[in-house]
CSV table of C-alpha atoms in Angstrom, one decimal:
chain,number,residue,atom,x,y,z
A,1,UNK,CA,-13.0,0.8,-15.4
A,2,UNK,CA,-12.7,-2.3,-17.6
A,3,UNK,CA,-10.2,-5.1,-16.7
A,4,UNK,CA,-8.6,-4.4,-20.1
A,5,UNK,CA,-7.8,-0.9,-19.0
A,6,UNK,CA,-6.6,-1.9,-15.6
A,7,UNK,CA,-4.3,-4.6,-17.0
A,8,UNK,CA,-3.0,-2.1,-19.5
A,9,UNK,CA,-1.6,-0.1,-16.6
A,10,UNK,CA,-0.5,-2.9,-14.3
A,11,UNK,CA,0.7,-5.2,-17.1
A,12,UNK,CA,0.0,-8.6,-15.4
A,13,UNK,CA,-0.1,-10.4,-18.7
A,14,UNK,CA,2.4,-13.3,-19.1
A,15,UNK,CA,4.1,-12.3,-22.4
A,16,UNK,CA,5.5,-15.2,-24.5
A,17,UNK,CA,8.6,-13.0,-25.1
A,18,UNK,CA,9.4,-12.8,-21.4
A,19,UNK,CA,11.9,-15.2,-19.9
A,20,UNK,CA,10.1,-15.6,-16.5
A,21,UNK,CA,6.8,-16.2,-18.4
A,22,UNK,CA,8.5,-19.0,-20.3
A,23,UNK,CA,9.7,-20.5,-17.0
A,24,UNK,CA,6.2,-20.3,-15.7
A,25,UNK,CA,4.9,-22.0,-18.8
A,26,UNK,CA,7.3,-24.9,-18.2
A,27,UNK,CA,6.3,-25.2,-14.6
A,28,UNK,CA,2.6,-25.3,-15.5
A,29,UNK,CA,3.2,-27.9,-18.2
A,30,UNK,CA,5.1,-30.2,-15.8
A,31,UNK,CA,2.3,-29.9,-13.2
A,32,UNK,CA,-0.3,-31.0,-15.8
A,33,UNK,CA,1.9,-33.8,-17.0
A,34,UNK,CA,2.0,-35.2,-13.4
A,35,UNK,CA,-1.8,-35.6,-13.3
A,36,UNK,CA,-2.1,-38.9,-15.0
A,37,UNK,CA,-5.9,-38.9,-14.6
A,38,UNK,CA,-6.4,-36.0,-17.0
A,39,UNK,CA,-8.2,-36.8,-20.3
A,40,UNK,CA,-5.8,-37.3,-23.1
A,41,UNK,CA,-6.1,-36.2,-26.8
A,42,UNK,CA,-9.1,-34.2,-26.0
A,43,UNK,CA,-10.5,-30.7,-26.1
A,44,UNK,CA,-9.1,-28.0,-23.7
A,45,UNK,CA,-10.9,-24.9,-22.6
A,46,UNK,CA,-9.0,-22.0,-21.0
A,47,UNK,CA,-11.3,-19.6,-19.2
A,48,UNK,CA,-10.2,-16.0,-18.5
A,49,UNK,CA,-7.3,-17.1,-20.5
A,50,UNK,CA,-5.4,-13.8,-21.0
A,51,UNK,CA,-2.6,-14.8,-23.4
A,52,UNK,CA,-3.5,-18.5,-23.1
A,53,UNK,CA,-0.4,-19.7,-21.2
A,54,UNK,CA,-2.2,-22.3,-19.1
A,55,UNK,CA,-4.3,-23.6,-21.9
A,56,UNK,CA,-1.3,-24.1,-24.1
A,57,UNK,CA,0.6,-25.8,-21.4
A,58,UNK,CA,-2.4,-28.1,-20.7
A,59,UNK,CA,-2.8,-28.8,-24.4
A,60,UNK,CA,0.9,-29.9,-24.7
A,61,UNK,CA,0.8,-32.0,-21.5
A,62,UNK,CA,-2.4,-33.9,-22.7
A,63,UNK,CA,-1.8,-34.0,-26.4
A,64,UNK,CA,-5.0,-32.0,-27.0
A,65,UNK,CA,-6.6,-31.8,-30.4
A,66,UNK,CA,-8.4,-28.5,-29.7
A,67,UNK,CA,-7.6,-25.5,-27.6
A,68,UNK,CA,-10.3,-22.9,-26.9
A,69,UNK,CA,-9.1,-19.7,-25.2
A,70,UNK,CA,-11.9,-17.4,-23.8
A,71,UNK,CA,-11.5,-14.0,-22.2
A,72,UNK,CA,-13.5,-10.8,-21.9
A,73,UNK,CA,-10.5,-8.9,-23.1
A,74,UNK,CA,-9.7,-9.5,-26.8
A,75,UNK,CA,-6.2,-7.9,-27.0
A,76,UNK,CA,-4.2,-10.9,-25.6
A,77,UNK,CA,-6.0,-13.9,-27.1
A,78,UNK,CA,-4.1,-14.1,-30.3
A,79,UNK,CA,-0.9,-14.5,-28.2
A,80,UNK,CA,-2.0,-18.1,-27.5
A,81,UNK,CA,-0.6,-18.9,-30.9
A,82,UNK,CA,2.8,-17.8,-29.6
A,83,UNK,CA,2.5,-20.2,-26.7
A,84,UNK,CA,1.6,-23.0,-29.0
A,85,UNK,CA,4.8,-22.3,-31.0
A,86,UNK,CA,6.9,-22.3,-27.9
A,87,UNK,CA,5.2,-25.6,-26.9
A,88,UNK,CA,5.9,-27.0,-30.3
A,89,UNK,CA,2.4,-28.2,-30.9
A,90,UNK,CA,-0.3,-27.4,-33.4
A,91,UNK,CA,-3.8,-28.2,-32.1
A,92,UNK,CA,-6.8,-26.5,-33.6
A,93,UNK,CA,-7.0,-23.1,-31.9
A,94,UNK,CA,-10.3,-21.2,-31.3
A,95,UNK,CA,-10.3,-17.7,-29.7
A,96,UNK,CA,-13.5,-16.5,-28.1
A,97,UNK,CA,-14.1,-13.0,-26.6
A,98,UNK,CA,-16.9,-13.4,-24.0
A,99,UNK,CA,-18.0,-13.8,-20.4
A,100,UNK,CA,-16.9,-16.9,-18.7
A,101,UNK,CA,-20.1,-16.9,-16.7
A,102,UNK,CA,-22.0,-17.5,-19.9
A,103,UNK,CA,-19.5,-20.1,-21.4
A,104,UNK,CA,-22.2,-22.7,-22.1
A,105,UNK,CA,-23.7,-20.2,-24.7
A,106,UNK,CA,-20.4,-19.6,-26.3
A,107,UNK,CA,-18.6,-22.9,-26.8
A,108,UNK,CA,-19.4,-26.6,-27.4
A,109,UNK,CA,-18.4,-29.6,-25.5
A,110,UNK,CA,-14.8,-29.9,-24.0
A,111,UNK,CA,-13.0,-32.4,-21.9
A,112,UNK,CA,-10.9,-30.2,-19.6
A,113,UNK,CA,-11.4,-26.6,-18.5
A,114,UNK,CA,-9.0,-24.4,-16.5
A,115,UNK,CA,-9.4,-21.1,-14.7
A,116,UNK,CA,-5.7,-20.2,-14.1
A,117,UNK,CA,-3.8,-17.3,-12.6
A,118,UNK,CA,-5.7,-16.5,-9.4
A,119,UNK,CA,-8.8,-15.1,-11.2
A,120,UNK,CA,-11.5,-16.0,-8.8
A,121,UNK,CA,-11.6,-12.6,-6.9
A,122,UNK,CA,-13.3,-11.1,-10.0
A,123,UNK,CA,-16.3,-13.4,-9.3
A,124,UNK,CA,-18.6,-12.7,-6.4
A,125,UNK,CA,-20.5,-15.7,-4.9
A,126,UNK,CA,-23.5,-15.3,-7.3
A,127,UNK,CA,-21.1,-15.1,-10.2
A,128,UNK,CA,-19.3,-18.2,-9.0
A,129,UNK,CA,-22.5,-20.3,-9.0
A,130,UNK,CA,-23.1,-19.2,-12.6
A,131,UNK,CA,-19.5,-19.9,-13.6
A,132,UNK,CA,-19.4,-23.4,-12.1
A,133,UNK,CA,-22.8,-24.4,-13.5
A,134,UNK,CA,-21.9,-23.1,-17.0
A,135,UNK,CA,-18.6,-25.0,-17.0
A,136,UNK,CA,-20.3,-28.2,-15.9
A,137,UNK,CA,-22.6,-27.9,-18.9
A,138,UNK,CA,-19.8,-27.7,-21.4
A,139,UNK,CA,-17.8,-30.6,-20.1
A,140,UNK,CA,-18.0,-34.2,-21.2
A,141,UNK,CA,-19.2,-36.9,-18.9
A,142,UNK,CA,-15.8,-37.5,-17.4
A,143,UNK,CA,-14.7,-33.9,-17.8
A,144,UNK,CA,-12.4,-32.0,-15.4
A,145,UNK,CA,-12.4,-28.4,-14.2
A,146,UNK,CA,-9.3,-27.0,-12.5
A,147,UNK,CA,-8.9,-23.7,-10.7
A,148,UNK,CA,-5.6,-22.3,-9.5
A,149,UNK,CA,-6.1,-20.2,-6.4
A,150,UNK,CA,-5.1,-19.3,-2.9
A,151,UNK,CA,-7.0,-19.1,0.4
A,152,UNK,CA,-7.4,-15.3,0.7
A,153,UNK,CA,-9.4,-15.5,4.0
A,154,UNK,CA,-6.3,-17.1,5.6
A,155,UNK,CA,-3.4,-15.4,3.7
A,156,UNK,CA,-4.8,-11.9,3.2
A,157,UNK,CA,-7.5,-11.2,5.8
A,158,UNK,CA,-5.9,-13.2,8.6
A,159,UNK,CA,-2.1,-13.5,8.0
A,160,UNK,CA,-1.4,-10.2,6.2
A,161,UNK,CA,-4.4,-8.2,7.2
A,162,UNK,CA,-6.6,-6.2,4.8
A,163,UNK,CA,-4.8,-3.1,3.5
A,164,UNK,CA,-6.6,0.2,3.2
A,165,UNK,CA,-3.8,1.4,0.8
A,166,UNK,CA,-1.6,-1.0,-1.2
A,167,UNK,CA,1.0,-0.5,-3.9
A,168,UNK,CA,-0.1,-2.9,-6.7
A,169,UNK,CA,2.8,-2.5,-9.2
A,170,UNK,CA,5.7,-0.3,-10.3
A,171,UNK,CA,6.7,0.6,-13.8
A,172,UNK,CA,9.5,2.8,-15.2
A,173,UNK,CA,7.5,6.1,-15.1
A,174,UNK,CA,4.7,5.4,-12.6
A,175,UNK,CA,3.3,3.4,-9.7
A,176,UNK,CA,-0.1,1.9,-9.4
A,177,UNK,CA,-1.7,1.9,-6.0
A,178,UNK,CA,-5.2,0.8,-4.8
A,179,UNK,CA,-7.4,2.1,-1.9
A,180,UNK,CA,-10.4,0.6,-0.1
A,181,UNK,CA,-13.5,2.5,-1.2
A,182,UNK,CA,-16.4,0.4,0.0
A,183,UNK,CA,-18.0,-3.0,0.7
A,184,UNK,CA,-21.1,-4.5,-0.8
A,185,UNK,CA,-22.9,-6.6,1.8
A,186,UNK,CA,-25.3,-8.2,-0.7
A,187,UNK,CA,-22.5,-9.3,-3.1
A,188,UNK,CA,-19.7,-9.8,-0.6
A,189,UNK,CA,-17.3,-7.6,-2.6
A,190,UNK,CA,-14.7,-5.1,-1.6
A,191,UNK,CA,-14.3,-2.0,-3.9
A,192,UNK,CA,-10.8,-0.9,-4.6
A,193,UNK,CA,-10.0,2.4,-6.3
A,194,UNK,CA,-6.9,2.4,-8.5
A,195,UNK,CA,-4.6,5.4,-8.8
A,196,UNK,CA,-1.5,6.4,-10.7
A,197,UNK,CA,1.4,7.9,-8.7
A,198,UNK,CA,2.8,10.5,-8.8
A,199,UNK,CA,-0.2,12.8,-9.2
A,200,UNK,CA,-2.7,10.5,-7.5
A,201,UNK,CA,-4.9,10.4,-10.7
A,202,UNK,CA,-7.7,7.9,-10.4
A,203,UNK,CA,-8.0,5.4,-13.3
A,204,UNK,CA,-11.1,3.5,-12.0
A,205,UNK,CA,-12.3,1.0,-9.5
A,206,UNK,CA,-12.8,-2.8,-9.3
A,207,UNK,CA,-14.8,-5.1,-7.1
A,208,UNK,CA,-13.2,-8.1,-5.5
A,209,UNK,CA,-14.5,-11.1,-3.5
A,210,UNK,CA,-11.8,-12.7,-1.2
A,211,UNK,CA,-12.3,-16.4,-1.6
A,212,UNK,CA,-11.3,-19.2,0.7
A,213,UNK,CA,-10.7,-22.7,-0.7
A,214,UNK,CA,-13.5,-24.5,1.2
A,215,UNK,CA,-16.3,-22.3,-0.2
A,216,UNK,CA,-15.1,-22.9,-3.7
A,217,UNK,CA,-15.0,-26.7,-3.1
A,218,UNK,CA,-18.5,-26.5,-1.6
A,219,UNK,CA,-19.9,-24.7,-4.6
A,220,UNK,CA,-18.2,-27.1,-6.9
A,221,UNK,CA,-19.6,-30.1,-5.0
A,222,UNK,CA,-23.1,-29.0,-6.1
A,223,UNK,CA,-22.2,-29.3,-9.8
A,224,UNK,CA,-19.5,-32.1,-9.9
A,225,UNK,CA,-19.5,-35.6,-8.4
A,226,UNK,CA,-15.8,-35.5,-7.4
A,227,UNK,CA,-13.7,-32.7,-6.1
A,228,UNK,CA,-10.6,-31.9,-4.1
A,229,UNK,CA,-7.5,-29.7,-3.9
A,230,UNK,CA,-3.8,-30.3,-4.6
A,231,UNK,CA,-2.0,-28.0,-2.3
A,232,UNK,CA,1.2,-26.2,-3.4
A,233,UNK,CA,3.1,-28.1,-0.7
A,234,UNK,CA,2.1,-31.4,-2.2
A,235,UNK,CA,3.0,-30.8,-5.8
A,236,UNK,CA,6.1,-28.7,-5.2
A,237,UNK,CA,6.0,-26.7,-8.5
A,238,UNK,CA,7.4,-23.2,-8.1
A,239,UNK,CA,5.1,-21.6,-10.7
A,240,UNK,CA,1.9,-23.3,-9.6
A,241,UNK,CA,-0.3,-22.5,-6.6
A,242,UNK,CA,-3.1,-24.5,-5.0
A,243,UNK,CA,-5.2,-26.3,-7.6
A,244,UNK,CA,-8.8,-27.2,-7.0
A,245,UNK,CA,-10.2,-29.9,-9.2
A,246,UNK,CA,-13.7,-31.0,-10.0
A,247,UNK,CA,-14.6,-34.1,-12.0
A,248,UNK,CA,-17.7,-35.7,-13.6
A,249,UNK,CA,-20.2,-32.8,-14.0
A,250,UNK,CA,-23.8,-33.1,-12.9
A,251,UNK,CA,-25.3,-31.9,-16.1
A,252,UNK,CA,-29.0,-32.0,-14.9
A,253,UNK,CA,-28.3,-30.0,-11.8
A,254,UNK,CA,-26.1,-27.5,-13.7
A,255,UNK,CA,-28.8,-27.0,-16.3
A,256,UNK,CA,-31.5,-26.4,-13.7
A,257,UNK,CA,-29.3,-23.9,-11.9
A,258,UNK,CA,-28.5,-22.0,-15.1
A,259,UNK,CA,-32.2,-21.9,-16.1
A,260,UNK,CA,-33.1,-20.8,-12.6
A,261,UNK,CA,-30.6,-18.0,-12.7
A,262,UNK,CA,-31.9,-16.8,-16.1
A,263,UNK,CA,-35.5,-16.7,-14.7
A,264,UNK,CA,-34.4,-14.5,-11.8
A,265,UNK,CA,-32.2,-12.2,-13.8
């Protein structure tokens, strides 16, 4: 099952017409405005962008001249224009359908890149190395990469406990539930099967890797000179989670990593 099909059922997309999504946009914008070390008047890249809510908020907060929104799903990308209208700004907008793990092949140089909305579980550890290396290659010398995420080892596997069966979302006429259907030891991924209730009709399955914060920082430290995390408790924004940041990419190391991965693929 493609993510596009899954999201069509679950409807996780932040719609610019939705009031709660607009509140979230404002919260993200205020968070970015509080980071005085972000590059100003530059080029913003929103990875796995969906409707582009985070990229548009970052573009407004930093006065960006270019916003590039990239996602494997094409349906939502044009909604970034609606977020720009809500923000009251008019940077150059570029929409790119493609794989974030190959971003260095798809876009030119940018100054700030974001991966927002707890997207990391879609990347296994090998994918993450490709992602971080590719992002490092497209950032300027003082570029910044930010990832919004949570520590799933602590909150899901320890505090809540892994659920064999989990209700993922409810709509007016149906419920979506997922079930554990396997584990890949070589990739470190859990397979979840997704079903529509009532009727228990399977719509497909998705592989997830449950990331902790420390491992992401460790991978990022290979490709960036500076790194850290701004915890939710520190910034206090309702609509923003933990934010990992990586600054000053190591272009040579990133290039060697990408070339090495291509040789082994």
